[in-house]
Amino acid sequence: MTAFDEIDAEQLDVSGVLTVERGVRVDIASFSGAVTAHGDLRCESVEVSGATEISGDATANHIAVSGSLSVDGVTRADEFECSGSVHLEDVKANQFEATGAVTLTTLDADAIRIQGAIEAEQVEANEIGFDLVSDSVISHLVGESVVVTRHRPNGFLRAEFIEGDDVALDYVDVGTVVGDQVSLGSNASVEVVRAEEIDVADGATVGSMERIE
């Protein structure tokens, strides 16, 4: 195992085991081994194919995860890509795409695309597209355009509240849905729908519907 107090470099490639007692500041980082940083990670680009744990914040223009990434602080990125698994707290990104497993507290982005599984408390974006491969849970989901369906037979979303201008949902179990235009597929179950326009497919289950101006 290699241990450093702090790292400040142009490029950092790790294929073994690295522990940093404080922060890591680099331009380009590639972690294919086991990396633990007891501080912040700041870089232009980072690729994680091993196991990385960050106790502080993670800030980068581009983050790509094919292994596992855990961040205890705030994660900020222009582009975030995940084909592995991530455990994050608060995430702020322009583009967030995942084909793996995502666990986080809050996610705030311009555009979100999930073709995997997600567990979160609050997710908000202009454009949200979920094509789920396994069961997912979100407390609050808010966006201008919200589309939820599934990619595999066991993909299903449970949510307390979903709101958007244009909302299309299938394979969901939701407490309340609010929107301008709401479309529910045949495998959607919603307790309360409030919308200007509501389209409900045969087979969908709706407790109550209220048209709003």
mmCIF file of C-alpha atoms in Angstrom:
data_model
loop_
_atom_site.group_PDB
_atom_site.id
_atom_site.type_symbol
_atom_site.label_atom_id
_atom_site.label_comp_id
_atom_site.label_asym_id
_atom_site.label_seq_id
_atom_site.Cartn_x
_atom_site.Cartn_y
_atom_site.Cartn_z
ATOM 1 C CA MET A 1 0.000 0.000 0.000
ATOM 2 C CA THR A 2 1.200 3.494 -0.877
ATOM 3 C CA ALA A 3 0.242 6.426 1.367
ATOM 4 C CA PHE A 4 0.565 10.165 0.781
ATOM 5 C CA ASP A 5 -0.395 13.179 2.827
ATOM 6 C CA GLU A 6 -1.582 15.111 -0.243
ATOM 7 C CA ILE A 7 -1.251 14.848 -4.035
ATOM 8 C CA ASP A 8 -0.970 17.744 -6.511
ATOM 9 C CA ALA A 9 0.002 16.626 -10.025
ATOM 10 C CA GLU A 10 -0.860 16.841 -13.712
ATOM 11 C CA GLN A 11 -1.597 13.125 -14.076
ATOM 12 C CA LEU A 12 -2.235 10.294 -11.622
ATOM 13 C CA ASP A 13 -2.557 6.613 -12.584
ATOM 14 C CA VAL A 14 -3.242 4.100 -9.826
ATOM 15 C CA SER A 15 -3.339 0.340 -10.396
ATOM 16 C CA GLY A 16 -2.452 -0.713 -6.858
ATOM 17 C CA VAL A 17 -3.582 0.514 -3.454
ATOM 18 C CA LEU A 18 -3.341 4.223 -2.650
ATOM 19 C CA THR A 19 -4.343 6.135 0.478
ATOM 20 C CA VAL A 20 -4.233 9.933 0.638
ATOM 21 C CA GLU A 21 -4.681 11.508 4.055
ATOM 22 C CA ARG A 22 -5.897 14.801 2.640
ATOM 23 C CA GLY A 23 -6.918 15.907 -0.846
ATOM 24 C CA VAL A 24 -6.060 14.985 -4.432
ATOM 25 C CA ARG A 25 -5.671 17.702 -7.088
ATOM 26 C CA VAL A 26 -4.755 16.503 -10.592
ATOM 27 C CA ASP A 27 -5.608 17.243 -14.212
ATOM 28 C CA ILE A 28 -6.117 13.664 -15.395
ATOM 29 C CA ALA A 29 -6.749 10.695 -13.076
ATOM 30 C CA SER A 30 -7.180 6.991 -13.740
ATOM 31 C CA PHE A 31 -7.985 4.681 -10.822
ATOM 32 C CA SER A 32 -7.955 0.972 -11.639
ATOM 33 C CA GLY A 33 -6.834 -0.056 -8.171
ATOM 34 C CA ALA A 34 -8.130 0.779 -4.702
ATOM 35 C CA VAL A 35 -8.015 4.488 -3.870
ATOM 36 C CA THR A 36 -9.012 6.138 -0.589
ATOM 37 C CA ALA A 37 -8.846 9.912 -0.163
ATOM 38 C CA HIS A 38 -9.606 11.457 3.230
ATOM 39 C CA GLY A 39 -10.313 14.817 1.631
ATOM 40 C CA ASP A 40 -11.439 16.352 -1.665
ATOM 41 C CA LEU A 41 -10.818 15.143 -5.207
ATOM 42 C CA ARG A 42 -10.411 17.913 -7.805
ATOM 43 C CA CYS A 43 -9.531 17.155 -11.411
ATOM 44 C CA GLU A 44 -10.387 17.795 -15.039
ATOM 45 C CA SER A 45 -11.149 14.160 -15.796
ATOM 46 C CA VAL A 46 -11.241 10.970 -13.732
ATOM 47 C CA GLU A 47 -11.862 7.366 -14.757
ATOM 48 C CA VAL A 48 -12.657 4.823 -12.045
ATOM 49 C CA SER A 49 -12.442 1.141 -12.950
ATOM 50 C CA GLY A 50 -11.393 -0.036 -9.511
ATOM 51 C CA ALA A 51 -12.764 0.936 -6.092
ATOM 52 C CA THR A 52 -12.505 4.577 -5.020
ATOM 53 C CA GLU A 53 -13.654 6.177 -1.762
ATOM 54 C CA ILE A 54 -13.664 9.953 -1.278
ATOM 55 C CA SER A 55 -14.387 11.356 2.190
ATOM 56 C CA GLY A 56 -14.768 14.942 0.956
ATOM 57 C CA ASP A 57 -16.106 16.497 -2.257
ATOM 58 C CA ALA A 58 -15.433 15.309 -5.813
ATOM 59 C CA THR A 59 -15.213 17.960 -8.542
ATOM 60 C CA ALA A 60 -14.403 17.309 -12.210
ATOM 61 C CA ASN A 61 -15.417 18.195 -15.731
ATOM 62 C CA HIS A 62 -15.804 14.512 -16.580
ATOM 63 C CA ILE A 63 -16.314 11.524 -14.288
ATOM 64 C CA ALA A 64 -16.555 7.992 -15.705
ATOM 65 C CA VAL A 65 -17.153 5.026 -13.406
ATOM 66 C CA SER A 66 -16.981 1.406 -14.537
ATOM 67 C CA GLY A 67 -15.931 0.154 -11.107
ATOM 68 C CA SER A 68 -17.246 1.517 -7.811
ATOM 69 C CA LEU A 69 -17.178 5.072 -6.481
ATOM 70 C CA SER A 70 -18.219 6.366 -3.066
ATOM 71 C CA VAL A 71 -18.271 10.089 -2.241
ATOM 72 C CA ASP A 72 -19.293 11.369 1.194
ATOM 73 C CA GLY A 73 -19.412 15.042 0.186
ATOM 74 C CA VAL A 74 -20.798 16.888 -2.833
ATOM 75 C CA THR A 75 -20.113 15.547 -6.329
ATOM 76 C CA ARG A 76 -19.908 18.165 -9.108
ATOM 77 C CA ALA A 77 -19.365 17.318 -12.770
ATOM 78 C CA ASP A 78 -20.194 18.591 -16.229
ATOM 79 C CA GLU A 79 -20.535 14.990 -17.406
ATOM 80 C CA PHE A 80 -21.052 11.986 -15.139
ATOM 81 C CA GLU A 81 -21.107 8.484 -16.639
ATOM 82 C CA CYS A 82 -21.639 5.305 -14.639
ATOM 83 C CA SER A 83 -21.581 1.727 -15.893
ATOM 84 C CA GLY A 84 -20.554 0.369 -12.494
ATOM 85 C CA SER A 85 -21.931 1.274 -9.066
ATOM 86 C CA VAL A 86 -21.878 4.571 -7.192
ATOM 87 C CA HIS A 87 -22.830 5.585 -3.661
ATOM 88 C CA LEU A 88 -23.100 9.377 -3.506
ATOM 89 C CA GLU A 89 -24.655 12.045 -1.352
ATOM 90 C CA ASP A 90 -25.449 15.286 -3.228
ATOM 91 C CA VAL A 91 -24.765 15.403 -6.966
ATOM 92 C CA LYS A 92 -24.785 18.434 -9.273
ATOM 93 C CA ALA A 93 -24.159 17.770 -12.971
ATOM 94 C CA ASN A 94 -25.005 18.964 -16.454
ATOM 95 C CA GLN A 95 -25.281 15.483 -17.963
ATOM 96 C CA PHE A 96 -25.818 12.394 -15.796
ATOM 97 C CA GLU A 97 -25.933 8.988 -17.495
ATOM 98 C CA ALA A 98 -25.938 5.590 -15.815
ATOM 99 C CA THR A 99 -26.243 2.007 -17.000
ATOM 100 C CA GLY A 100 -25.206 0.646 -13.621
ATOM 101 C CA ALA A 101 -26.461 0.946 -10.045
ATOM 102 C CA VAL A 102 -26.873 4.416 -8.551
ATOM 103 C CA THR A 103 -27.484 5.177 -4.871
ATOM 104 C CA LEU A 104 -27.579 8.812 -3.797
ATOM 105 C CA THR A 105 -29.393 11.384 -1.708
ATOM 106 C CA THR A 106 -30.018 14.248 -4.151
ATOM 107 C CA LEU A 107 -29.347 14.646 -7.874
ATOM 108 C CA ASP A 108 -29.670 18.005 -9.650
ATOM 109 C CA ALA A 109 -28.849 17.998 -13.373
ATOM 110 C CA ASP A 110 -29.819 19.417 -16.748
ATOM 111 C CA ALA A 111 -30.376 15.983 -18.287
ATOM 112 C CA ILE A 112 -30.573 12.537 -16.680
ATOM 113 C CA ARG A 113 -30.562 9.185 -18.464
ATOM 114 C CA ILE A 114 -30.768 5.978 -16.433
ATOM 115 C CA GLN A 115 -30.706 2.537 -18.026
ATOM 116 C CA GLY A 116 -29.988 0.725 -14.816
ATOM 117 C CA ALA A 117 -31.264 1.081 -11.251
ATOM 118 C CA ILE A 118 -31.476 4.082 -8.951
ATOM 119 C CA GLU A 119 -32.246 4.709 -5.292
ATOM 120 C CA ALA A 120 -32.555 8.367 -4.283
ATOM 121 C CA GLU A 121 -34.459 10.829 -2.149
ATOM 122 C CA GLN A 122 -34.653 13.830 -4.514
ATOM 123 C CA VAL A 123 -34.012 13.901 -8.275
ATOM 124 C CA GLU A 124 -34.508 17.060 -10.346
ATOM 125 C CA ALA A 125 -33.625 17.881 -13.973
ATOM 126 C CA ASN A 126 -34.949 19.499 -17.122
ATOM 127 C CA GLU A 127 -35.044 16.172 -18.971
ATOM 128 C CA ILE A 128 -35.388 12.835 -17.174
ATOM 129 C CA GLY A 129 -35.423 9.465 -18.905
ATOM 130 C CA PHE A 130 -35.499 6.169 -16.997
ATOM 131 C CA ASP A 131 -35.285 2.818 -18.802
ATOM 132 C CA LEU A 132 -35.027 0.612 -15.737
ATOM 133 C CA VAL A 133 -33.446 -2.822 -15.495
ATOM 134 C CA SER A 134 -34.357 -3.546 -11.854
ATOM 135 C CA ASP A 135 -36.459 -2.175 -9.003
ATOM 136 C CA SER A 136 -35.770 1.463 -8.166
ATOM 137 C CA VAL A 137 -36.962 3.838 -5.446
ATOM 138 C CA ILE A 138 -37.132 7.656 -5.507
ATOM 139 C CA SER A 139 -38.982 9.799 -2.987
ATOM 140 C CA HIS A 140 -39.373 12.943 -5.152
ATOM 141 C CA LEU A 141 -38.822 13.173 -8.911
ATOM 142 C CA VAL A 142 -39.196 16.591 -10.575
ATOM 143 C CA GLY A 143 -38.498 17.639 -14.156
ATOM 144 C CA GLU A 144 -39.830 19.421 -17.211
ATOM 145 C CA SER A 145 -39.924 16.179 -19.216
ATOM 146 C CA VAL A 146 -40.188 12.932 -17.233
ATOM 147 C CA VAL A 147 -40.292 9.552 -18.984
ATOM 148 C CA VAL A 148 -40.190 6.279 -17.041
ATOM 149 C CA THR A 149 -40.372 2.801 -18.537
ATOM 150 C CA ARG A 150 -38.374 -0.390 -18.172
ATOM 151 C CA HIS A 151 -35.655 -2.135 -20.145
ATOM 152 C CA ARG A 152 -35.995 -5.568 -18.547
ATOM 153 C CA PRO A 153 -38.952 -7.512 -17.111
ATOM 154 C CA ASN A 154 -38.060 -6.758 -13.479
ATOM 155 C CA GLY A 155 -37.565 -2.991 -13.847
ATOM 156 C CA PHE A 156 -40.044 -1.056 -11.686
ATOM 157 C CA LEU A 157 -40.052 2.387 -10.029
ATOM 158 C CA ARG A 158 -41.655 3.280 -6.718
ATOM 159 C CA ALA A 159 -41.976 6.975 -5.883
ATOM 160 C CA GLU A 160 -43.866 9.172 -3.458
ATOM 161 C CA PHE A 161 -44.171 12.212 -5.750
ATOM 162 C CA ILE A 162 -43.524 12.945 -9.431
ATOM 163 C CA GLU A 163 -43.988 16.364 -11.049
ATOM 164 C CA GLY A 164 -43.311 17.646 -14.550
ATOM 165 C CA ASP A 165 -44.633 19.572 -17.519
ATOM 166 C CA ASP A 166 -44.780 16.458 -19.709
ATOM 167 C CA VAL A 167 -44.928 13.186 -17.754
ATOM 168 C CA ALA A 168 -45.103 9.686 -19.271
ATOM 169 C CA LEU A 169 -45.033 6.789 -16.816
ATOM 170 C CA ASP A 170 -45.201 3.026 -17.067
ATOM 171 C CA TYR A 171 -44.101 0.267 -14.692
ATOM 172 C CA VAL A 172 -44.423 2.615 -11.724
ATOM 173 C CA ASP A 173 -46.126 2.725 -8.334
ATOM 174 C CA VAL A 174 -46.514 6.395 -7.358
ATOM 175 C CA GLY A 175 -48.343 8.242 -4.606
ATOM 176 C CA THR A 176 -48.967 11.569 -6.384
ATOM 177 C CA VAL A 177 -48.330 12.732 -9.955
ATOM 178 C CA VAL A 178 -48.681 16.418 -10.899
ATOM 179 C CA GLY A 179 -48.161 17.808 -14.389
ATOM 180 C CA ASP A 180 -49.415 19.709 -17.393
ATOM 181 C CA GLN A 181 -49.696 16.581 -19.521
ATOM 182 C CA VAL A 182 -49.672 13.170 -17.832
ATOM 183 C CA SER A 183 -49.707 9.856 -19.688
ATOM 184 C CA LEU A 184 -49.982 6.574 -17.782
ATOM 185 C CA GLY A 185 -49.144 3.223 -19.357
ATOM 186 C CA SER A 186 -51.013 -0.010 -18.753
ATOM 187 C CA ASN A 187 -48.620 -1.067 -15.971
ATOM 188 C CA ALA A 188 -48.753 2.195 -14.010
ATOM 189 C CA SER A 189 -50.324 2.501 -10.564
ATOM 190 C CA VAL A 190 -50.917 5.999 -9.151
ATOM 191 C CA GLU A 191 -52.922 7.021 -6.114
ATOM 192 C CA VAL A 192 -53.540 10.665 -7.114
ATOM 193 C CA VAL A 193 -53.138 12.403 -10.493
ATOM 194 C CA ARG A 194 -53.499 16.175 -10.910
ATOM 195 C CA ALA A 195 -52.956 17.504 -14.433
ATOM 196 C CA GLU A 196 -54.329 19.691 -17.222
ATOM 197 C CA GLU A 197 -54.455 16.732 -19.612
ATOM 198 C CA ILE A 198 -54.582 13.101 -18.484
ATOM 199 C CA ASP A 199 -54.244 10.009 -20.687
ATOM 200 C CA VAL A 200 -54.734 6.674 -18.945
ATOM 201 C CA ALA A 201 -54.153 3.396 -20.783
ATOM 202 C CA ASP A 202 -56.282 0.314 -20.210
ATOM 203 C CA GLY A 203 -54.876 -1.668 -17.314
ATOM 204 C CA ALA A 204 -53.489 1.331 -15.428
ATOM 205 C CA THR A 205 -54.655 1.809 -11.839
ATOM 206 C CA VAL A 206 -55.559 5.323 -10.654
ATOM 207 C CA GLY A 207 -57.087 6.150 -7.279
ATOM 208 C CA SER A 208 -58.314 9.650 -8.149
ATOM 209 C CA MET A 209 -57.888 12.160 -10.985
ATOM 210 C CA GLU A 210 -58.202 15.951 -10.838
ATOM 211 C CA ARG A 211 -57.973 18.194 -13.881
ATOM 212 C CA ILE A 212 -56.304 21.489 -13.089
ATOM 213 C CA GLU A 213 -56.227 24.742 -15.061
#
